[in-house]
Short mmCIF file of C-alpha atoms in Angstrom, two decimals:
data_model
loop_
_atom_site.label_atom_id
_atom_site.label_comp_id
_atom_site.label_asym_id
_atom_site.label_seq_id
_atom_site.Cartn_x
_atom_site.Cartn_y
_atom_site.Cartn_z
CA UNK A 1449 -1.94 16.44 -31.33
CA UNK A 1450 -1.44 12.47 -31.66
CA UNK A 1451 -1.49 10.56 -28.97
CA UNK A 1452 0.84 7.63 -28.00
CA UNK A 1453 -1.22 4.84 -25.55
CA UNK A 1454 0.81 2.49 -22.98
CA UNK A 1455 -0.01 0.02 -20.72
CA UNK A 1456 1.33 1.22 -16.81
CA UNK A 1457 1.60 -0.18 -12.69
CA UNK A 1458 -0.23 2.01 -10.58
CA UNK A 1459 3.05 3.18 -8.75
CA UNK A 1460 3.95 5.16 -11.96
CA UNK A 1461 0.30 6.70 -12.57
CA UNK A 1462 0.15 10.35 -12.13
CA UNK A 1463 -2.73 13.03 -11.80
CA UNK A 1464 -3.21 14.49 -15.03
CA UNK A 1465 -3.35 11.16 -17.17
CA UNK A 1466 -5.29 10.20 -19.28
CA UNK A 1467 -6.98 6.41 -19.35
CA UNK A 1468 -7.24 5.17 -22.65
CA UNK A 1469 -9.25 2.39 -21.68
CA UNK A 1470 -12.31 1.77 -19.14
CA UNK A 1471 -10.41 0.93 -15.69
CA UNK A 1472 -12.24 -1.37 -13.47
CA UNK A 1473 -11.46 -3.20 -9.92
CA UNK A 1474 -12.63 -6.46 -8.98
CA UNK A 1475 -12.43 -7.95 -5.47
CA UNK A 1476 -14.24 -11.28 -4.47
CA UNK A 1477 -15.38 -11.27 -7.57
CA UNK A 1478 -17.62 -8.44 -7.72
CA UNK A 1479 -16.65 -5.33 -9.54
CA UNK A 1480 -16.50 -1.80 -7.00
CA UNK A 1481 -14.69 0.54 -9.00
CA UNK A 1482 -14.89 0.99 -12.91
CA UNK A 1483 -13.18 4.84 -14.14
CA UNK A 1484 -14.53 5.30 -18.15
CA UNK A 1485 -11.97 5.97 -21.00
CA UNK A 1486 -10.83 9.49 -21.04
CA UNK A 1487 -10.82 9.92 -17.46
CA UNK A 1488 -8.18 12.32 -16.05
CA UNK A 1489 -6.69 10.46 -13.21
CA UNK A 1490 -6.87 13.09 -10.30
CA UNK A 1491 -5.40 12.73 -6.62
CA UNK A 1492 -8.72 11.49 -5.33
CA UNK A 1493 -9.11 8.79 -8.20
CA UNK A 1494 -5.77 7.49 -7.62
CA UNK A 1495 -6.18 7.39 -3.87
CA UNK A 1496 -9.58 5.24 -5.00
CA UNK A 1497 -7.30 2.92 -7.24
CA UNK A 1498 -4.61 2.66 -4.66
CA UNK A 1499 -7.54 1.90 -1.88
CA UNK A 1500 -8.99 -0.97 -4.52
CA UNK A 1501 -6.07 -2.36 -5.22
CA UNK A 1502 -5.88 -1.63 -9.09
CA UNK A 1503 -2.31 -2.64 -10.83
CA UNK A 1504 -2.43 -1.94 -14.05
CA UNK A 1505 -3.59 1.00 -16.57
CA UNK A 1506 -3.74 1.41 -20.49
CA UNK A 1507 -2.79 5.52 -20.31
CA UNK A 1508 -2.63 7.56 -23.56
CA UNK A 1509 -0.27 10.54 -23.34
CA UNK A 1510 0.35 13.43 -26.33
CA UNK A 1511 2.85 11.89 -28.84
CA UNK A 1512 6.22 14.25 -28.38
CA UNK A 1513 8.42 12.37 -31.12
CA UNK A 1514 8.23 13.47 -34.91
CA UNK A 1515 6.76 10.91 -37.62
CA UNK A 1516 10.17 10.12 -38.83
CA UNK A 1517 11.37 9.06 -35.76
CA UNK A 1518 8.09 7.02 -35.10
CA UNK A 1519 8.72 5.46 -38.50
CA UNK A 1520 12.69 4.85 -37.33
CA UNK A 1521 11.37 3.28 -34.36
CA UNK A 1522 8.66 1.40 -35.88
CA UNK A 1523 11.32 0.02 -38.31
CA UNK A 1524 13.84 -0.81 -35.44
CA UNK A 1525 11.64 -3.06 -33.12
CA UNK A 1526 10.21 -4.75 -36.45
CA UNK A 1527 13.82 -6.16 -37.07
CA UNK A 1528 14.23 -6.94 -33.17
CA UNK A 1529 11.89 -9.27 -33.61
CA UNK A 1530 12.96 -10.18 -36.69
CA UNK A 1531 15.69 -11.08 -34.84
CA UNK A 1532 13.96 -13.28 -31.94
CA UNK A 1533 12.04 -15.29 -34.06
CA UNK A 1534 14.91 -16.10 -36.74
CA UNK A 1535 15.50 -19.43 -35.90
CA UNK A 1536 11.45 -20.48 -35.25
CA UNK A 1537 9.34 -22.11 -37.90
CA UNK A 1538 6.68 -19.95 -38.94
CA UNK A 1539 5.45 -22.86 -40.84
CA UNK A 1540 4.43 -24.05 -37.15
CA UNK A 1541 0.57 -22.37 -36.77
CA UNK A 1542 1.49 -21.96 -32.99
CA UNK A 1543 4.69 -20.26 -33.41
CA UNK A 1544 2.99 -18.07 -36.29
CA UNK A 1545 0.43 -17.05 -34.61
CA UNK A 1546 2.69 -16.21 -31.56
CA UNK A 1547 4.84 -14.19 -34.14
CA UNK A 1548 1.98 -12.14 -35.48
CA UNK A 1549 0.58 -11.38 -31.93
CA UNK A 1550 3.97 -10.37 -30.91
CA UNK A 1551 4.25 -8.00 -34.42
CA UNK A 1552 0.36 -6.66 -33.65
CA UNK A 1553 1.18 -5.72 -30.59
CA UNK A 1554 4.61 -3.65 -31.17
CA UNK A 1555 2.78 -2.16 -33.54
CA UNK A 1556 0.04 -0.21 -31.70
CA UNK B 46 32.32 -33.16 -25.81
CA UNK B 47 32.18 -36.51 -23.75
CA UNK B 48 30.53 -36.83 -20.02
CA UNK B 49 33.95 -36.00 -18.36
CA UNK B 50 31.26 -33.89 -16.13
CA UNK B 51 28.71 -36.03 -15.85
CA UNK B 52 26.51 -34.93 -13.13
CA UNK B 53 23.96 -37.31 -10.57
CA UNK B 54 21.28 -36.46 -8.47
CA UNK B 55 23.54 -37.15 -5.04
CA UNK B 56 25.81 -34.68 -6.20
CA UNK B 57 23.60 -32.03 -6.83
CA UNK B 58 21.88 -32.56 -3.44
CA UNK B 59 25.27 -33.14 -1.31
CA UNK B 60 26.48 -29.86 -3.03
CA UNK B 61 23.21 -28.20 -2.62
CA UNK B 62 23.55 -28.04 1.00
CA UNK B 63 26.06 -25.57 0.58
CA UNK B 64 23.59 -23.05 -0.92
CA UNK B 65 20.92 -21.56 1.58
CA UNK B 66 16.99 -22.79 1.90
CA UNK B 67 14.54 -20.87 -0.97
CA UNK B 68 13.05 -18.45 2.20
CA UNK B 69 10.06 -19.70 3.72
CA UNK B 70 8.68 -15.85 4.53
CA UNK B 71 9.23 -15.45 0.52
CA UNK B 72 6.66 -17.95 0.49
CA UNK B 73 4.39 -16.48 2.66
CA UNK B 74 4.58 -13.25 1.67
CA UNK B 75 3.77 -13.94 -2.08
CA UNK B 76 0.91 -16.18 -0.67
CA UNK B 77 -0.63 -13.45 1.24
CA UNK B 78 -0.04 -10.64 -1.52
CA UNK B 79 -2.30 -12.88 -3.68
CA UNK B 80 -4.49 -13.72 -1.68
CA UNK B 81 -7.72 -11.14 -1.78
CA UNK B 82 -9.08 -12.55 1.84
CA UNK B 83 -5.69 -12.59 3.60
CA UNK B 84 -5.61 -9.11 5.83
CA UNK B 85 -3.12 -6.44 6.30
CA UNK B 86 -1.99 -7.38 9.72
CA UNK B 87 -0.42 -10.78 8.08
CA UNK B 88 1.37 -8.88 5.28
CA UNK B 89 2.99 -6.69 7.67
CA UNK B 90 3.51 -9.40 9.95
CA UNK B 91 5.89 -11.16 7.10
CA UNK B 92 7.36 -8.47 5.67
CA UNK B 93 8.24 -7.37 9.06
CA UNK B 94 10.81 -10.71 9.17
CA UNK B 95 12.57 -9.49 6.14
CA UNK B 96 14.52 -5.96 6.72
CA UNK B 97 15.42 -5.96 3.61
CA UNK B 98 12.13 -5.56 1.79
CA UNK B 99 10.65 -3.41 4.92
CA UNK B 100 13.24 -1.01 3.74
CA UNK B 101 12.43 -0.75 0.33
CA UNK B 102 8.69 -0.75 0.77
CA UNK B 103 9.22 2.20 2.80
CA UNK B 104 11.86 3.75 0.19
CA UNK B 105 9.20 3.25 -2.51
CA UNK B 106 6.21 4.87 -0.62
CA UNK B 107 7.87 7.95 0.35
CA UNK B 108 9.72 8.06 -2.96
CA UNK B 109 5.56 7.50 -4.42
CA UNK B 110 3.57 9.91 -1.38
CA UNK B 111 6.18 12.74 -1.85
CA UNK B 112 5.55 12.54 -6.16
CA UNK B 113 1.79 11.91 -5.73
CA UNK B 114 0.21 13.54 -2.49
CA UNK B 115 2.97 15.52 -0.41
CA UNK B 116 2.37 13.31 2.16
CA UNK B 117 5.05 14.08 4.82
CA UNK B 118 7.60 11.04 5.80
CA UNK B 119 6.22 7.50 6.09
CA UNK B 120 7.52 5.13 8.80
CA UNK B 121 4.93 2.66 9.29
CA UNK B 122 4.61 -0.46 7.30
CA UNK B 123 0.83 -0.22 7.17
CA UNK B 124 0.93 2.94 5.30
CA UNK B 125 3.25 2.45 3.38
CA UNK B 126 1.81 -1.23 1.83
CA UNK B 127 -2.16 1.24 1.41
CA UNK B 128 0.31 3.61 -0.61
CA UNK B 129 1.95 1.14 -2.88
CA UNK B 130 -0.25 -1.24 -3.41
CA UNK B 131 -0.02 -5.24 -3.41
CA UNK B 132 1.56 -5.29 -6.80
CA UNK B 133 4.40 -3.37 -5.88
CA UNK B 134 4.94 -5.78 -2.36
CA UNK B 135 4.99 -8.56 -4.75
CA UNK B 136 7.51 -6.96 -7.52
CA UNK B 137 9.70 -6.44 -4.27
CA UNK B 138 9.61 -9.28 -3.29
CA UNK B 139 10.43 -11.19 -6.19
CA UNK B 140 13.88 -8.92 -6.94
CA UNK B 141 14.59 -8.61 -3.29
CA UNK B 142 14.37 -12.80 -2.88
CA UNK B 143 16.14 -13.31 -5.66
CA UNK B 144 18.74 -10.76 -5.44
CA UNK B 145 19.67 -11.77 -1.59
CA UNK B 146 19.89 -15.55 -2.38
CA UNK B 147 22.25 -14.93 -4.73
CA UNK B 148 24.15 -12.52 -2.66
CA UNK B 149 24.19 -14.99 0.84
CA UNK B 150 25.15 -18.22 -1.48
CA UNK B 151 27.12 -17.84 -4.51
CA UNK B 152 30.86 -16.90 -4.86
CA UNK B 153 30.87 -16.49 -8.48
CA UNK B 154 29.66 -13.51 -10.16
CA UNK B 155 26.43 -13.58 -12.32
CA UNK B 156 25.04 -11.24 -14.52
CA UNK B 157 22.30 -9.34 -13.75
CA UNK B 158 20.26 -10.29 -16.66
CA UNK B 159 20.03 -13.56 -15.77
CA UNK B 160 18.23 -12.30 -12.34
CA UNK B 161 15.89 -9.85 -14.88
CA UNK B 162 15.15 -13.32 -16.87
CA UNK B 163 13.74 -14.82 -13.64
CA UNK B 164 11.65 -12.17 -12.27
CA UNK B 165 9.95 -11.42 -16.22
CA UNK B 166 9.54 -15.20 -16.66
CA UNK B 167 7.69 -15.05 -13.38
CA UNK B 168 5.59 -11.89 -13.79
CA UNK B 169 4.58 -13.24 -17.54
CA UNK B 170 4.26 -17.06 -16.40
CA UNK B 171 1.70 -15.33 -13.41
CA UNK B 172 0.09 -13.04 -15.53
CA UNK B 173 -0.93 -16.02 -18.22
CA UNK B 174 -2.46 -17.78 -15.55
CA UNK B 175 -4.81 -14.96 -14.69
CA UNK B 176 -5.34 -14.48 -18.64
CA UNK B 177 -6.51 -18.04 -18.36
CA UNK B 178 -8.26 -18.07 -15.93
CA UNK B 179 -5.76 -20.24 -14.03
CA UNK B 180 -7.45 -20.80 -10.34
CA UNK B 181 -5.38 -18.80 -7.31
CA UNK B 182 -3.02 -21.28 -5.95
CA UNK B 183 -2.10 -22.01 -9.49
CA UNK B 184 -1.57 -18.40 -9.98
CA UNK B 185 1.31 -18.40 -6.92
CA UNK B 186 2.85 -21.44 -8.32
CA UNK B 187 3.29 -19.89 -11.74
CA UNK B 188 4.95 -16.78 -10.13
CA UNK B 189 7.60 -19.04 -7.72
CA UNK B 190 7.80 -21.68 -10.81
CA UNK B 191 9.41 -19.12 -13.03
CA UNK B 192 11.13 -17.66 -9.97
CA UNK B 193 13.03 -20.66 -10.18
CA UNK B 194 13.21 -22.17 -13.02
CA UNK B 195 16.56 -21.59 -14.14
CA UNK B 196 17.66 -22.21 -10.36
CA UNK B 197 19.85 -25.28 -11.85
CA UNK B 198 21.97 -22.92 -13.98
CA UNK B 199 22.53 -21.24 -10.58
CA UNK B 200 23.77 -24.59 -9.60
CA UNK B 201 25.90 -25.12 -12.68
CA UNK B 202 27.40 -21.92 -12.50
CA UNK B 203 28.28 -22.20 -8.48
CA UNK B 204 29.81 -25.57 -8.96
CA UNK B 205 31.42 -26.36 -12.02
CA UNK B 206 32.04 -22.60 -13.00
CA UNK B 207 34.74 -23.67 -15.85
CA UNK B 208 32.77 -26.47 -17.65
CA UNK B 209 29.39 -23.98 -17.84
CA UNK B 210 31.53 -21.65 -19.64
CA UNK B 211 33.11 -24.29 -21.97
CA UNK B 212 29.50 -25.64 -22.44
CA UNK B 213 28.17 -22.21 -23.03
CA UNK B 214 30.58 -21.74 -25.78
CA UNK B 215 29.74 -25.13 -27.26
CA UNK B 216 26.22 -24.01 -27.33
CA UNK B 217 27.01 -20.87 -29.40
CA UNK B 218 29.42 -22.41 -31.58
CA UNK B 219 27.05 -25.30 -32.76
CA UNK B 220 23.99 -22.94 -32.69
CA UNK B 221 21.85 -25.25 -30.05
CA UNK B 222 20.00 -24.77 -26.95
CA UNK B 223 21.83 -24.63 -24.16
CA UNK B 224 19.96 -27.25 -22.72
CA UNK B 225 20.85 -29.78 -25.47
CA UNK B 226 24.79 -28.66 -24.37
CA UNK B 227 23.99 -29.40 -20.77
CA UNK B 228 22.88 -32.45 -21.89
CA UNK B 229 25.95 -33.37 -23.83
CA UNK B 230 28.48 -32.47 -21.60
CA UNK B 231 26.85 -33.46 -18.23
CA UNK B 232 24.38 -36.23 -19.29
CA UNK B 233 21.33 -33.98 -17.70
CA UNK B 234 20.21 -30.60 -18.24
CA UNK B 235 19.62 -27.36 -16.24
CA UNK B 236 16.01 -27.85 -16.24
CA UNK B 237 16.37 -31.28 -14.54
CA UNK B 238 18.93 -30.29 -11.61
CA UNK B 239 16.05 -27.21 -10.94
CA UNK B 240 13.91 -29.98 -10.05
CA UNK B 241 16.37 -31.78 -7.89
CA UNK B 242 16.97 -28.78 -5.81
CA UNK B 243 13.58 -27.54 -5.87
CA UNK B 244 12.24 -31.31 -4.43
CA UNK B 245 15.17 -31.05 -2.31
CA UNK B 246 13.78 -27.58 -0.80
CA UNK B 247 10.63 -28.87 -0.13
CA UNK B 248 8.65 -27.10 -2.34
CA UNK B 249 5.23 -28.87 -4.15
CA UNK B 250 6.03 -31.09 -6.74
CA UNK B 251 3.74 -29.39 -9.34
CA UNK B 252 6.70 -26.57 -8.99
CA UNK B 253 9.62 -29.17 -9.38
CA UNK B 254 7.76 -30.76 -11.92
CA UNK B 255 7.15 -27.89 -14.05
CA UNK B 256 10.89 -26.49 -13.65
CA UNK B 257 12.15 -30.12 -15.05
CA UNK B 258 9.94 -29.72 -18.32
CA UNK B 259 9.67 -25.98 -19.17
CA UNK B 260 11.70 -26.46 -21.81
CA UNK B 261 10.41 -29.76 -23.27
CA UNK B 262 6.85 -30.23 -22.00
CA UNK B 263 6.15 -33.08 -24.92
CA UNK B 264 3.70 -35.11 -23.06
CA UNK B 265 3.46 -33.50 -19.76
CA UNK B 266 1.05 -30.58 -21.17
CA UNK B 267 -1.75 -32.13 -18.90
CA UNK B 268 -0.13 -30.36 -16.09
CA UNK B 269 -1.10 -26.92 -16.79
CA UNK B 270 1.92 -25.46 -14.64
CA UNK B 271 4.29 -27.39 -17.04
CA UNK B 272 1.94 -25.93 -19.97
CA UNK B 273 1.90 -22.51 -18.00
CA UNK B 274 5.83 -22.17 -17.91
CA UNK B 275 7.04 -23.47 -21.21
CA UNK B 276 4.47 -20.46 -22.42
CA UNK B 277 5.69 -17.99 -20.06
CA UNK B 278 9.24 -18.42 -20.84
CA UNK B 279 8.86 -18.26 -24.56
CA UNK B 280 6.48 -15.71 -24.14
CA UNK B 281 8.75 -13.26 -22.26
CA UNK B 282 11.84 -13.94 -24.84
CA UNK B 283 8.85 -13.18 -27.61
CA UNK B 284 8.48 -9.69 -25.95
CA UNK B 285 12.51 -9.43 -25.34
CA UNK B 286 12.02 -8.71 -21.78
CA UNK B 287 14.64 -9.46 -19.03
CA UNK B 288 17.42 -7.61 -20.60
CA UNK B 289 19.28 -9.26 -22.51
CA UNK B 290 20.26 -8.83 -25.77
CA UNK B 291 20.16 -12.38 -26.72
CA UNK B 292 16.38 -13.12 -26.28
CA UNK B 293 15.69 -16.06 -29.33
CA UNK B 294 12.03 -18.01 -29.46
CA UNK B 295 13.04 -21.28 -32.00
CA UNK B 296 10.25 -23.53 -30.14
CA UNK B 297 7.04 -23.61 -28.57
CA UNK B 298 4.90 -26.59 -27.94
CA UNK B 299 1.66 -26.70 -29.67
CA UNK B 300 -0.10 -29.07 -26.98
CA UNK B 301 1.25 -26.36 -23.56
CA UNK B 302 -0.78 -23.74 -26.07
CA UNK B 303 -3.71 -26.59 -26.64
CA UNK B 304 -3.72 -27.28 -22.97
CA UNK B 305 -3.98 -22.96 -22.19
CA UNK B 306 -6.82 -22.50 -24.82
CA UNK B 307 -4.73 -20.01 -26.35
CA UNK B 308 -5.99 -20.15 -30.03
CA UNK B 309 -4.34 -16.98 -31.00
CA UNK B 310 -4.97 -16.93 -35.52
CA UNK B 311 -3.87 -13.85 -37.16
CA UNK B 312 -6.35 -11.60 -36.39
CA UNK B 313 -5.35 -8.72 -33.68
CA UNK B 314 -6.57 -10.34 -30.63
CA UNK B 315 -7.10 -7.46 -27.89
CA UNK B 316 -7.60 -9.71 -24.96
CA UNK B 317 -3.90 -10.75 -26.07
CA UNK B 318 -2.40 -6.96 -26.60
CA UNK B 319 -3.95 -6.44 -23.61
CA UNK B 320 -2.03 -9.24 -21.81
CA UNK B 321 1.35 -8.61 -23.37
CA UNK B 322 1.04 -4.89 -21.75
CA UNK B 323 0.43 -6.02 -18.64
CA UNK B 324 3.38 -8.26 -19.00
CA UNK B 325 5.39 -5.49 -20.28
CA UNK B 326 4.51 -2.78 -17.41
CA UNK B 327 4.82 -5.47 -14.90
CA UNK B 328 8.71 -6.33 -16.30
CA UNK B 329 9.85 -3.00 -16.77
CA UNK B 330 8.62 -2.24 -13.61
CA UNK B 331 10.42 -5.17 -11.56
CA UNK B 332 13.79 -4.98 -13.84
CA UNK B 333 13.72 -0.88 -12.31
CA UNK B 334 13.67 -2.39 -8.63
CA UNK B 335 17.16 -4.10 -9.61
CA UNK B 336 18.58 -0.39 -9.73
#
């Protein structure tokens, strides 16, 4: 089954998740909790997150929509921002490369 | 459009007396939320002072222990903030500040996006500064600097109602910024009146500073909160948070992106996709605490 990865706060982390990136906690600058990609979030590893303070997760979770409707969606935030940038200069190598950023990262 | 409206600095103070103080304990709060070394005792302490966000950060834990644990009811603050987490205090806090200025000082009505605008221009214009490394004070002013940096369209739309909505119009008909129709039918912008009321409130003049060039920062990119906040504000139109429909990016300033280090090229950066998800959660999340 494909999977569909998204960046979460802690509040809306459930057991069962999946991480799709290493998770790690830093306080006073020294790192005391790191979870690996793939990890299963479980009651007692959220408790740990919630106990170090961790905000933010990159989750993956099973891809439910059919490939048209990916492509429909794909197609649909392409022209939204489309539709931000229409009056920017893309001849501007700041605003480009904010553009193409912005277009990379709808994309994934 | 002449200057039939023209607006001075006097005026904006004399009638800013008439809106209530930014709170202090908003302040605080936010300070000790992001501050690693500050303890529990003087979160609870502040949030105590505010019923309003005691309430919801007791709503939100038992709406999280019931989903997550089964934890039976939670009535004590302290419990409730180990449940939630910091990041949720400070989303709360935000909306809830925000939300109950508007409420205690304005008679007009104004749409909600404009209060999802503020919040996702703060959560982005924050989370940039950690991207960059930003130190942690600078990190607190980026969140109340995009707070309030539209707080002089609040002013414009409490006190000459009718002329913002001719000026609006203007700035839709001729296709320009709003702030270059500020500036033609009042003789100053909304940027600039944010930094009146913001000096007027007291609050470090880094912050007023910032809010007077966010849109323009030209040759005031030295100050990295001015750099921080014209970035954070395009930034969250470039991800079409806040809700609003009308989200445009037609200018950012290459020296604010100089003065950040943020040499992006064309390549997929994932320090960068990384960033604009955090943004992202960190939006969606807040603009759900409006509900």
């Amino acid at each position: 089954m494909n999977k569909r990865p998204r960046y979460i706060t802690l509040i809306e982390a459930e057991a069962g998740m999946e991480l799709a990136a290493p998770l790690s906690t830093i306080s006073h600058g020294i790192l005391n909790l790191t979870l690996p990609a793939g990890h299963i979030l479980t009651h007692n590893s959220l408790q740990q997150l919630y106990a170090h303070k961790a905000e933010f997760m990159f989750i993956v979770e099973p891809e439910d929509r059919a490939s048209e409707q990916i492509a429909i969606e794909a197609a649909e935030t392409a022209h939204r921002v489309m539709e931000i940038f229409a009056g920017a200069d893309l001849s501007d190598p700041a605003m480009a490369t904010l553009f193409n950023q912005i277009l990379i990262f709808h994309s994934k | 459009m002449n200057l039939a409206h023209s607006i001075c600095q006097d005026e904006v103070i004399r009638l800013c007396q008439q809106l209530p103080s930014f709170p202090l304990i908003i302040s605080k709060i936010l300070s000790a939320v992001n501050d690693t070394d500050a303890n529990l005792n003087e979160l609870v302490s502040y949030i105590e002072q505010d019923p309003v966000i005691a309430a919801r950060v007791l709503s939100l834990a038992n709406r999280a222990g019931s989903r997550t644990r089964n934890l039976s009811e939670i009535m004590d603050l302290y419990t409730a903030i180990s449940l939630i987490g910091v990041g949720n205090i400070r989303e709360m806090t935000l909306v809830s500040s925000i939300t109950g200025f508007a409420a205690d000082s304005l008679s007009v009505q104004i749409p909600e996006r404009f209060w999802r605008h503020c919040v996702a221009v703060s959560v982005c214009t924050q989370e940039l500064a950690r991207q960059i490394d930003m130190s942690r004070i600078t990190s607190e002013a980026a969140l109340v600097a995009g707070l309030l940096h539209d707080i002089g369209k609040l002013w414009l739309y409490s006190f000459r109602p009718e002329a913002y909505q001719e000026v609006w119009l203007e700035a839709r008909r001729r296709q320009v910024g709003i702030e270059d129709a500020e500036q033609a039918a009042f003789g100053v912008d909304h940027a600039v009146i944010g930094a009146w009321i913001t000096q007027y409130w007291g609050l470090p003049d880094s912050i007023s500073h910032a809010i007077k060039h966010h849109h323009a920062p030209g040759l005031h990119c030295s100050d990295p909160l001015v750099a921080l906040l014209h970035v954070g504000e395009v930034m969250t139109n470039a991800l079409d948070l806040g809700g609003a429909q009308g989200s445009r990016v037609t200018f950012i300033s290459t020296g604010a992106c100089e003065k950040l280090g943020l040499i992006w090229g064309c390549e997929a950066r994932p320090d960068f996709i990384s960033l604009f998800g955090r943004i992202t959660a960190r939006a969606h999340h807040a603009s759900m605490l409006f509900s």
